[in-house]
Coordinates of C-alpha atoms in Angstrom, one line a residue:
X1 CA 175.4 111.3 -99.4
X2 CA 172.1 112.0 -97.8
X3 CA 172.4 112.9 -94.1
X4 CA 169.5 110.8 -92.0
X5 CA 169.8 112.7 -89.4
X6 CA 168.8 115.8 -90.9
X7 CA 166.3 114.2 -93.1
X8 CA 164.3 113.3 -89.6
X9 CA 165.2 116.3 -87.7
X10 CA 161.4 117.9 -86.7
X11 CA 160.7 121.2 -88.8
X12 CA 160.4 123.0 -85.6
X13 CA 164.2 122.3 -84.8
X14 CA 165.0 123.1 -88.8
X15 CA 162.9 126.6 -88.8
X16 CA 165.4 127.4 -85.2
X17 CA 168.5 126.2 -86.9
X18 CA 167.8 128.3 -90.1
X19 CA 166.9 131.5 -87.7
X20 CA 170.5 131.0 -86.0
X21 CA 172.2 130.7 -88.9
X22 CA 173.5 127.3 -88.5
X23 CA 171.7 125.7 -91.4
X24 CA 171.3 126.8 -94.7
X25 CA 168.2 125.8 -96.6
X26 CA 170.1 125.2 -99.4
X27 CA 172.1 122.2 -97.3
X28 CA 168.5 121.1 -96.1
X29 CA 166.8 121.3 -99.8
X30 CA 169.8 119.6 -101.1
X31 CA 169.5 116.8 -98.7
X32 CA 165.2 116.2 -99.5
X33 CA 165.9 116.0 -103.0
X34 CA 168.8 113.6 -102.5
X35 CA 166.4 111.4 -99.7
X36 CA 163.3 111.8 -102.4
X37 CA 166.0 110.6 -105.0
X38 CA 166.9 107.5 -103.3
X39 CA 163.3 106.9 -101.5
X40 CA 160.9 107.5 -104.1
X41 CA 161.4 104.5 -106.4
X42 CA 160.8 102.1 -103.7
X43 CA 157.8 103.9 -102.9
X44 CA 156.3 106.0 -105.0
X45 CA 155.7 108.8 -102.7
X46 CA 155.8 111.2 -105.2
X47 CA 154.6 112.0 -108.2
X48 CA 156.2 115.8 -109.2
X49 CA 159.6 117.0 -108.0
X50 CA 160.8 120.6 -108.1
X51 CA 164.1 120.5 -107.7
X52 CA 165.4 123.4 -109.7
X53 CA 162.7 125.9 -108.3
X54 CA 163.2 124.4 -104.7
X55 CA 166.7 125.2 -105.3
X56 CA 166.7 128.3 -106.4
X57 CA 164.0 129.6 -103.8
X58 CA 166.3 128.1 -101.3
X59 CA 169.4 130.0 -102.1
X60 CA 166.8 133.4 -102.1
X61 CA 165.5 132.2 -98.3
X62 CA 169.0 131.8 -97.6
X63 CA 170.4 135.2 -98.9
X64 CA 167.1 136.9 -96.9
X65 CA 168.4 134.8 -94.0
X66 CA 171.5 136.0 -93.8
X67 CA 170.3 139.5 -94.1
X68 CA 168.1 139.2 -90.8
X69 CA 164.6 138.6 -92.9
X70 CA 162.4 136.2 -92.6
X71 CA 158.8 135.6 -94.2
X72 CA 157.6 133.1 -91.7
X73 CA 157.8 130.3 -89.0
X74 CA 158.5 128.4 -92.0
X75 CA 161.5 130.2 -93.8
X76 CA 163.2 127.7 -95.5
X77 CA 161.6 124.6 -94.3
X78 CA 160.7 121.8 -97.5
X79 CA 157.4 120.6 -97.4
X80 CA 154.9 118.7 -100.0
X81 CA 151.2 119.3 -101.4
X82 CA 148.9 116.2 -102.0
X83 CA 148.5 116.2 -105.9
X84 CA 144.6 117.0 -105.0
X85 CA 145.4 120.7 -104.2
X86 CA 145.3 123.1 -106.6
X87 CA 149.1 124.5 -107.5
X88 CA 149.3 127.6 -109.7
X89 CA 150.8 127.1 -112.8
X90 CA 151.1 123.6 -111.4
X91 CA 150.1 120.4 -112.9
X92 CA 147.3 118.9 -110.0
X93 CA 146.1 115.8 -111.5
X94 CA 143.6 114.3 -108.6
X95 CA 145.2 110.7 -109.7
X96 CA 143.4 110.5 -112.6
X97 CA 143.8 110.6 -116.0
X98 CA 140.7 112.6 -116.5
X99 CA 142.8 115.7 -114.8
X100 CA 146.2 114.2 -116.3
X101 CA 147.0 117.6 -117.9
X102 CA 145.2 120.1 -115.6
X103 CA 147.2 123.3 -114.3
X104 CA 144.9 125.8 -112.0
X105 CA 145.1 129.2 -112.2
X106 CA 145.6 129.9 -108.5
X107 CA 146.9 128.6 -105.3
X108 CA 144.7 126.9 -102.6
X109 CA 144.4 129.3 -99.7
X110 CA 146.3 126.1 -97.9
X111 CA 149.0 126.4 -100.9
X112 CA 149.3 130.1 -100.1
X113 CA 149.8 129.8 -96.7
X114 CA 152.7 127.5 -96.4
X115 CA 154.7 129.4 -99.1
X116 CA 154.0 132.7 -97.4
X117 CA 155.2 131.6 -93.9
X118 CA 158.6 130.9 -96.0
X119 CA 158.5 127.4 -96.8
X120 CA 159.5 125.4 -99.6
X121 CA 157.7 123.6 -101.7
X122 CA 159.9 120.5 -102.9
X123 CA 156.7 118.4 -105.0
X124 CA 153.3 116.9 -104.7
X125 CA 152.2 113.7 -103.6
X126 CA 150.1 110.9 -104.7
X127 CA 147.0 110.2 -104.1
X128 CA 144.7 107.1 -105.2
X129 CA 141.6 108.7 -108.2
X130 CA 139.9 111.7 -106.2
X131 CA 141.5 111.1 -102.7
X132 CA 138.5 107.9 -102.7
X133 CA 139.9 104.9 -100.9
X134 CA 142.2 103.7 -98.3
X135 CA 145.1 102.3 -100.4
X136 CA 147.1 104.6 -102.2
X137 CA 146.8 103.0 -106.0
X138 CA 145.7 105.1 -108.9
X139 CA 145.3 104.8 -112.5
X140 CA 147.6 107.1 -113.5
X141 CA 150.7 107.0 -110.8
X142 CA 150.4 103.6 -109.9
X143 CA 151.1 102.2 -106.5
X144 CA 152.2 103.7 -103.5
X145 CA 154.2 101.5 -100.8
X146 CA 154.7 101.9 -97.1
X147 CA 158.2 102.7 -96.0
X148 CA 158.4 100.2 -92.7
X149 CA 157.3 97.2 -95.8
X150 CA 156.9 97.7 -98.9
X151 CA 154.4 95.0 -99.9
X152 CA 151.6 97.2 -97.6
X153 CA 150.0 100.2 -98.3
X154 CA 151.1 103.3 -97.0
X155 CA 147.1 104.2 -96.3
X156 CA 144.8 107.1 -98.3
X157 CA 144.2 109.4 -99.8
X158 CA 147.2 110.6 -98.3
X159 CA 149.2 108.0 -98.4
X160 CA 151.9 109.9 -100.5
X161 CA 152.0 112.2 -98.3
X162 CA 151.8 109.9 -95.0
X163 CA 155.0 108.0 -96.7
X164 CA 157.3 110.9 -98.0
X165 CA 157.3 112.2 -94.2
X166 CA 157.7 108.7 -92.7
X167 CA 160.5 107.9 -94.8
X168 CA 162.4 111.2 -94.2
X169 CA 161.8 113.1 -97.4
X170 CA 160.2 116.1 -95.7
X171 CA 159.3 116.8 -92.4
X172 CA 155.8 118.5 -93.4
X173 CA 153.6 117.4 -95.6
X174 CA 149.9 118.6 -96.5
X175 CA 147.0 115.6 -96.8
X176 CA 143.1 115.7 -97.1
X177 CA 140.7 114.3 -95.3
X178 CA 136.9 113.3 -95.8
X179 CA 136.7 110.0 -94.6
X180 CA 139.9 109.4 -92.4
X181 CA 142.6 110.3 -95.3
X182 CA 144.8 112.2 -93.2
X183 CA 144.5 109.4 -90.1
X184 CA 145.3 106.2 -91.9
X185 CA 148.2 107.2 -93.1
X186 CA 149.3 108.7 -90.3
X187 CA 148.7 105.5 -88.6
X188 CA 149.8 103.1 -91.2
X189 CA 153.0 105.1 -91.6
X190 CA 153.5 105.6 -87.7
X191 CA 153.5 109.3 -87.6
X192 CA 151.4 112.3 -86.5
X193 CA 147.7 112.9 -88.7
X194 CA 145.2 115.5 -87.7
X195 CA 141.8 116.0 -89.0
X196 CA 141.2 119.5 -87.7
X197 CA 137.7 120.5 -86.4
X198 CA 135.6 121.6 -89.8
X199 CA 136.8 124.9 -91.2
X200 CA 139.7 125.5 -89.2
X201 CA 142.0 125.5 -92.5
X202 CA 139.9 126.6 -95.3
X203 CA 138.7 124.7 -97.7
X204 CA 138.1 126.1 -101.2
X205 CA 138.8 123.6 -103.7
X206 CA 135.5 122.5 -104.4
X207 CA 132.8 123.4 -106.3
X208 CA 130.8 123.9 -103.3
X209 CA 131.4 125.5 -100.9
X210 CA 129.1 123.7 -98.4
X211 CA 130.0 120.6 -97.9
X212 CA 130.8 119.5 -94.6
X213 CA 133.1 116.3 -94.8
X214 CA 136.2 118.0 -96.0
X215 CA 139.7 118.8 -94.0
X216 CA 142.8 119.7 -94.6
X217 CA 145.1 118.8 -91.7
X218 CA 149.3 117.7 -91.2
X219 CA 151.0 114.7 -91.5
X220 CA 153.8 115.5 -89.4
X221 CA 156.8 113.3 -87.1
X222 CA 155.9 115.4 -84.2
X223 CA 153.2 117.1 -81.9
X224 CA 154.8 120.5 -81.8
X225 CA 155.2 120.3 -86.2
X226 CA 151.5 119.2 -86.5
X227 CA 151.1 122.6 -84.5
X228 CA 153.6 124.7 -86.7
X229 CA 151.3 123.4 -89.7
X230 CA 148.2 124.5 -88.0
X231 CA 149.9 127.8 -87.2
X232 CA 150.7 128.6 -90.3
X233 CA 147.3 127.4 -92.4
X234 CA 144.4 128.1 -90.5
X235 CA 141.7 130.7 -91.0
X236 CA 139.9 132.7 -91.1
X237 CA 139.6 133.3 -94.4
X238 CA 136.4 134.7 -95.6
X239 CA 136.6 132.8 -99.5
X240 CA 135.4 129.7 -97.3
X241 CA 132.4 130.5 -95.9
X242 CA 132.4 128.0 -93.1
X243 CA 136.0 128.3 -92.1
X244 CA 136.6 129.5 -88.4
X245 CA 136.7 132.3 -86.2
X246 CA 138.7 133.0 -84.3
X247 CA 142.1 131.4 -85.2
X248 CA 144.2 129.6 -82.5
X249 CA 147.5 130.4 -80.8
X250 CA 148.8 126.8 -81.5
X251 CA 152.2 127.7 -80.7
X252 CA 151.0 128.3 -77.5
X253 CA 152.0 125.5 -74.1
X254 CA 149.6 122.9 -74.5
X255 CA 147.9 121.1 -71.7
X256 CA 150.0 118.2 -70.8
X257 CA 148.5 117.3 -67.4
X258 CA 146.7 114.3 -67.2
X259 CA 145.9 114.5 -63.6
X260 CA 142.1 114.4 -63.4
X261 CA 141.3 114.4 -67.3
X262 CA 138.4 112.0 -68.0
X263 CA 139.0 109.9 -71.4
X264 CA 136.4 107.5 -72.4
X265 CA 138.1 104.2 -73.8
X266 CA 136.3 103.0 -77.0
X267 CA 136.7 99.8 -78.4
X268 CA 133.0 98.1 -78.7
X269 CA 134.8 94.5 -79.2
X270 CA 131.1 93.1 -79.1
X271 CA 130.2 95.1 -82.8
X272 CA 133.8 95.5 -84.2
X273 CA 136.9 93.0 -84.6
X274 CA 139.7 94.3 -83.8
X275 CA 143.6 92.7 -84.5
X276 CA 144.4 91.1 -81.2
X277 CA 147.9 93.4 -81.5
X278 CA 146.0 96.7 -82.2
X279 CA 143.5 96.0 -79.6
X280 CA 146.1 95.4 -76.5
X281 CA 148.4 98.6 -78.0
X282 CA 145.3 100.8 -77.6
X283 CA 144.5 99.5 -74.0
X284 CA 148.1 99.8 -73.0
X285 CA 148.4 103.3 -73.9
X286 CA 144.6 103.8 -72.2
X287 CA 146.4 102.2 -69.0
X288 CA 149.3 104.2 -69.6
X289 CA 147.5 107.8 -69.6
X290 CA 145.6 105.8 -66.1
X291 CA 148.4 105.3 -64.7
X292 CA 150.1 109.3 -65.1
X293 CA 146.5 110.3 -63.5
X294 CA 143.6 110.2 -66.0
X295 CA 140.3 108.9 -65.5
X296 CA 139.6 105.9 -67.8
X297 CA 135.8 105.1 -68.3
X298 CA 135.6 102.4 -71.0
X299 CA 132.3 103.7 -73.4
X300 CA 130.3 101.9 -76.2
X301 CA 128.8 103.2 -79.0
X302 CA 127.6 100.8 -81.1
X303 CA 128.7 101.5 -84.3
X304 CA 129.6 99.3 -87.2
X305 CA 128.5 98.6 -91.0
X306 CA 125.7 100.5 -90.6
X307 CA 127.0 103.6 -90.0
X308 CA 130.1 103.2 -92.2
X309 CA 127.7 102.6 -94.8
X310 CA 126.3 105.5 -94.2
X311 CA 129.4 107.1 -94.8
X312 CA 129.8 105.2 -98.0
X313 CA 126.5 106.1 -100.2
X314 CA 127.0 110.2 -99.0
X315 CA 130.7 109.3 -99.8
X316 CA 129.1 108.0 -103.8
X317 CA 127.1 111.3 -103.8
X318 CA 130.0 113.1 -102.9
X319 CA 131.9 111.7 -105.8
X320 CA 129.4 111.3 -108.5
X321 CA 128.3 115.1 -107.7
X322 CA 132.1 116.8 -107.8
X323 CA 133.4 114.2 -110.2
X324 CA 130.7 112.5 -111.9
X325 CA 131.1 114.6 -115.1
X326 CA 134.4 112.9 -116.0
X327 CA 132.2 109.5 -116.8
X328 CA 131.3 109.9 -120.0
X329 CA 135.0 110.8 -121.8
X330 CA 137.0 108.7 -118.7
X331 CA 135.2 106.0 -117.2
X332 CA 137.2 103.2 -119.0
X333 CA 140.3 104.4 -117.9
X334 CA 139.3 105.0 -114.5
X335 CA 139.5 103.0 -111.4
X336 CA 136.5 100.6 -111.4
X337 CA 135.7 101.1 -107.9
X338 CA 135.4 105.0 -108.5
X339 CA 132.8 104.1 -111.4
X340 CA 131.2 102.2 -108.8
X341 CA 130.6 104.6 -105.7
X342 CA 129.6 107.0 -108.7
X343 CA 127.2 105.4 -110.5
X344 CA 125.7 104.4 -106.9
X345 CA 125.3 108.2 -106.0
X346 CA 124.3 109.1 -109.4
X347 CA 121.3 106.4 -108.8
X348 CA 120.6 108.1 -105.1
X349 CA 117.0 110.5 -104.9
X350 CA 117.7 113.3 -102.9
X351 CA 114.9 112.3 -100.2
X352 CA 117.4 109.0 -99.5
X353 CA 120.5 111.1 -99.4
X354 CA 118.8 113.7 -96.7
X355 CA 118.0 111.1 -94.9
X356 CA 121.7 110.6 -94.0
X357 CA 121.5 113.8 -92.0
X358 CA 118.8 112.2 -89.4
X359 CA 121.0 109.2 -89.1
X360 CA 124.3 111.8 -88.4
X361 CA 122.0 113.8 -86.4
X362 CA 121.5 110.7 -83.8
X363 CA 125.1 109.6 -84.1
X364 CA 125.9 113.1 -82.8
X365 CA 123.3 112.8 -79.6
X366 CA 124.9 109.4 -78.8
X367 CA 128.8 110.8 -79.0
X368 CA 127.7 114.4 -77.2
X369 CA 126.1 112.1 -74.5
X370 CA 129.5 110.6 -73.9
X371 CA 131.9 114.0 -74.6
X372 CA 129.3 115.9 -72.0
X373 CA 131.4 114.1 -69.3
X374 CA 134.6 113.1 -70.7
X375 CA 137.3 115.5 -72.2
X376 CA 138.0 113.1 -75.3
X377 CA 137.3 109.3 -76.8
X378 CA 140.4 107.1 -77.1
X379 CA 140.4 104.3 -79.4
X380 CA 142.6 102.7 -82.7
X381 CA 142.5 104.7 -85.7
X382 CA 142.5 101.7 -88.0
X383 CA 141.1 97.9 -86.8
X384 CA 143.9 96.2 -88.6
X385 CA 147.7 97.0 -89.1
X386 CA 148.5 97.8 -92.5
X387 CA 146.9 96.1 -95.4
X388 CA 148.8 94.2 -98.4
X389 CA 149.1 96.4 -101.6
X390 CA 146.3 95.2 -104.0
X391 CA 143.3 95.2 -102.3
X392 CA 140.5 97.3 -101.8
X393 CA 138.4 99.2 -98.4
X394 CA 135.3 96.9 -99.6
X395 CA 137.3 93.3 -99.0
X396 CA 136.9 94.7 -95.3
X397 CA 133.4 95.6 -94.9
X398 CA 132.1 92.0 -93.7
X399 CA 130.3 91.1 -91.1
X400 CA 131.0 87.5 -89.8
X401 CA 129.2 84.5 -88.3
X402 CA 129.5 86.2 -85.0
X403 CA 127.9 89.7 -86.3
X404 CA 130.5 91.2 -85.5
X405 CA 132.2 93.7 -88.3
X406 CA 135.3 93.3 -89.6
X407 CA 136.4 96.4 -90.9
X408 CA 139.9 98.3 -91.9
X409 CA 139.5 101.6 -90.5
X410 CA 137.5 103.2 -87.2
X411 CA 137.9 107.0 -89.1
X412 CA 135.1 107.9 -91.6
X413 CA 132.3 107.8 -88.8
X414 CA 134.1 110.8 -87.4
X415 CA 133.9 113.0 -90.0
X416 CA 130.3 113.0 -89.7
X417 CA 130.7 114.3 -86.7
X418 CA 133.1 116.9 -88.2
X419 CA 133.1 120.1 -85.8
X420 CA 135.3 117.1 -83.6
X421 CA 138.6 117.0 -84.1
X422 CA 140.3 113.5 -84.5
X423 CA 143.9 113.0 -84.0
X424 CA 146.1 110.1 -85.0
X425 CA 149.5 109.6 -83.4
X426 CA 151.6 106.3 -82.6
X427 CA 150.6 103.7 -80.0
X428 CA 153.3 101.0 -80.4
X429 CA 154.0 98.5 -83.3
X430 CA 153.2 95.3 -84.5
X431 CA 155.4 91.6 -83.7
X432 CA 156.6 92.4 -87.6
X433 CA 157.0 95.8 -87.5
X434 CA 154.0 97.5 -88.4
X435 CA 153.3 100.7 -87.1
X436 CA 149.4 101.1 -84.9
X437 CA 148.0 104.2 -84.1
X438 CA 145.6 105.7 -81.6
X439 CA 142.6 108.0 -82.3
X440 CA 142.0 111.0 -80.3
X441 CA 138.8 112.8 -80.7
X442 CA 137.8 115.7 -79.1
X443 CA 135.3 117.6 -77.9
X444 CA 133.3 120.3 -80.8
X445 CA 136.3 122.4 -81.8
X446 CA 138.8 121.9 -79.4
X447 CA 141.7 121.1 -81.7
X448 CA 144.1 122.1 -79.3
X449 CA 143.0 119.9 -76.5
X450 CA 143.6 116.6 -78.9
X451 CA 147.0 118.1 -79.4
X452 CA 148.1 118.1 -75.7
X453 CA 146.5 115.0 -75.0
X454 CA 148.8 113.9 -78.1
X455 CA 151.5 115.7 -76.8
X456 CA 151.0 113.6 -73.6
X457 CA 151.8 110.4 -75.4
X458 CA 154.6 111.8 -77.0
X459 CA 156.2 112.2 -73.4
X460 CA 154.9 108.6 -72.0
X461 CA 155.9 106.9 -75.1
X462 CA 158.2 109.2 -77.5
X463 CA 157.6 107.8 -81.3
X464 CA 160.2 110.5 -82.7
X465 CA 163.7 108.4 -82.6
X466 CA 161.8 105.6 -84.4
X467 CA 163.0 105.7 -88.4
X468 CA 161.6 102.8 -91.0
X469 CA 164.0 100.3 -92.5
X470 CA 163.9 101.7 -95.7

């Protein structure tokens, strides 16, 4: 029988108990495949288990830890890959039928990492057709459900991976983010998402290796296992070009003191509709972090449609350019709003699409203006709670009557503003249980500053105990 407690313990308590001796990875691989076993056809977190290689590198972690050796902060500590990262001798499919078969020849740096600090690779998780959209629905693995109700979507791209650590299958799992992919599942699921500042994890499984909207980052239960991810995955690593120098002691105290530390309070209720519930969570925990001594200056910036459509033709180019290829043998077995955001970037001229830059370029000037004088912008990570399996990010972007947008998500307009980290933890939950989640973002590189100020609301308003029905 699968032991709940253990299936929610935080991997930074698992890693110690292994290290003392008074857990076996065996016992706590056993347990993940029984929890995946019992989860995953409720919620199709998953879509490849290892269970006889998980085993048998288990009892080998075990046997080294008995013997006094261990590979890493990791040893013997499950975790999962979204099934957009390249796996050696792997299948990685991307959700799509146009990769249904592939198997790479190598690991992702990202890949490499986690096995080498001694964890445990236990499967891969699903993702909706190239990591596009919101909702975790693809093609070829179907729909993906959130484990506090089923009939919502977990989030995306990651939303595999947001709902196998939710739901207690692992306590670690890997996600991608280009547009908020790591943050709305992390806020739809109620746990811990981090989009790290731009090359902090390298990022190599593109064809180019200049593009600046991609991050890796943890979905995690806790602060302090977001940090053992970073730990354990960041760079430098000199096969991506852009990724970061020098690394960070993430294991390190973090800086817990509000006392004095200026936030700047976004909501811009005038330009954006927010859900009445997410909108008082996210000034309750503003008034929270005022009240234990921060500074609270409530900031607008103004942005809406405009700028997530911004977002949304690079996010087409993006696509078409990395993807588009796949059209001509796959498009009618493809997700139609894929074909879509392709053939719009296929149709952009390259003077439109540079274009973007200037627009990013004053988006930056208007945020710097504010992070010159404030340590980090608070605000929701997604405008509504978790959406209703079977829809799709477009049946959000309206504007009403009023002119005010009504959107889904407040997350892709940060990743053009990627040297910022953005960080996604729990705020509270909706009068039906849905989980809400606050956005930290912080100033350019300072991933470990959005962590303490995460850590911060961990303390005032601890998330950890809190397990989904399922």
């Amino acid at each position: 029988m699968t032991d709940l407690d253990l299936c929610f313990t935080p991997a930074t308590e698992l890693a110690k108990r292994i290290r003392s001796g008074t857990l076996s990875p065996v016992t706590l691989v056993e347990n993940a495949l029984a929890r995946i076993a019992e989860i995953n056809p409720k919620l199709n977190c998953f879509c490849f288990v290892y269970p006889d290689e998980a085993l048998a590198l288990a009892k080998q972690l075990a046997e080294e830890a008995r013997a006094g050796k261990f590979r890493g902060p990791l040893h013997g500590v499950p975790y999962a890959l979204k099934d957009l990262t390249p796996t050696k001798g792997k299948r990685t499919t991307l959700g799509s039928f146009a990769y249904e078969h592939w198997v790479p020849d190598e690991d992702a740096p990202i890949a490499e990492a986690l096995a080498a600090a001694g964890g445990i690779l236990i499967g891969k998780t699903t993702t909706p057709e190239f990591a596009y959209s919101s909702f975790t629905e693809s093609p070829l693995w179907g729909i993906t459900r959130n484990p506090w109700k089923t009939d919502r979507t977990p989030g995306g791209s990651s939303g595999g991976s947001g709902a196998a650590v939710a739901s207690g299958c692992v306590p670690l799992a890997e996600g991608s983010d280009m547009g908020g992919s790591v943050r709305i599942p992390a806020s739809f699921c109620g746990i811990v998402g981090l989009k790290p500042s731009f090359g902090r994890i390298p990022f190599t499984i593109l064809p180019s290796q200049f593009d600046q909207l991609s991050h890796f980052g943890p979905l995690a239960r806790t602060i302090g296992d977001a940090c053992l991810f970073m730990q354990v995955t960041q760079g430098p690593d000199d096969r991506d070009i852009q990724s970061l120098s020098p690394a960070l002691d993430f294991l390190a105290p973090l800086a817990t003191n509000l006392k004095g530390r200026k936030l700047a309070l976004l909501i811009d209720s005038d330009v954006r509709v927010w859900d009445t519930e997410v909108e008082a969570a996210i000034r309750s925990m503003a008034k929270k972090l005022g009240d234990a001594g921060a500074i609270i200056e409530e900031v607008s910036l103004g942005w809406g449609k405009v700028e997530d459509e911004l977002w949304v033709k690079h996010w087409g180019v993006y696509l078409a350019t990395f993807f588009g290829h796949v059209l001509k043998d796959y498009r009618a077995k493809m997700d139609p709003n894929v074909v879509a955001l392709m053939d719009a970037g296929l149709a952009m001229n390259a003077v439109e699409f540079k274009r973007i830059e200037i627009e990013r370029t004053r988006m930056w000037g208007q945020l710097h203006a504010i992070l010159s004088r404030c340590d980090a912008v608070i605000t929701g990570t997604m405008c509504q709670p978790a959406a209703t399996i079977g829809r799709a990010d477009h049946d959000y972007w309206q504007v009403g009557p009023d002119g005010r947008y009504r959107a889904l998500d407040f997350t892709s307009v940060w990743n053009f503003v990627s040297p910022c980290p953005a960080l996604s933890v729990p705020a509270g939950f909706t009068a039906d249980g849905l989980p809400i989640g606050l956005q930290i973002i912080g100033q350019r590189h300072d991933d470990r500053g959005v962590l303490g100020l995460g850590a911060a609301i961990e303390k005032l308003q601890p998330w950890a105990p809190l397990r989904p029905p399922i």
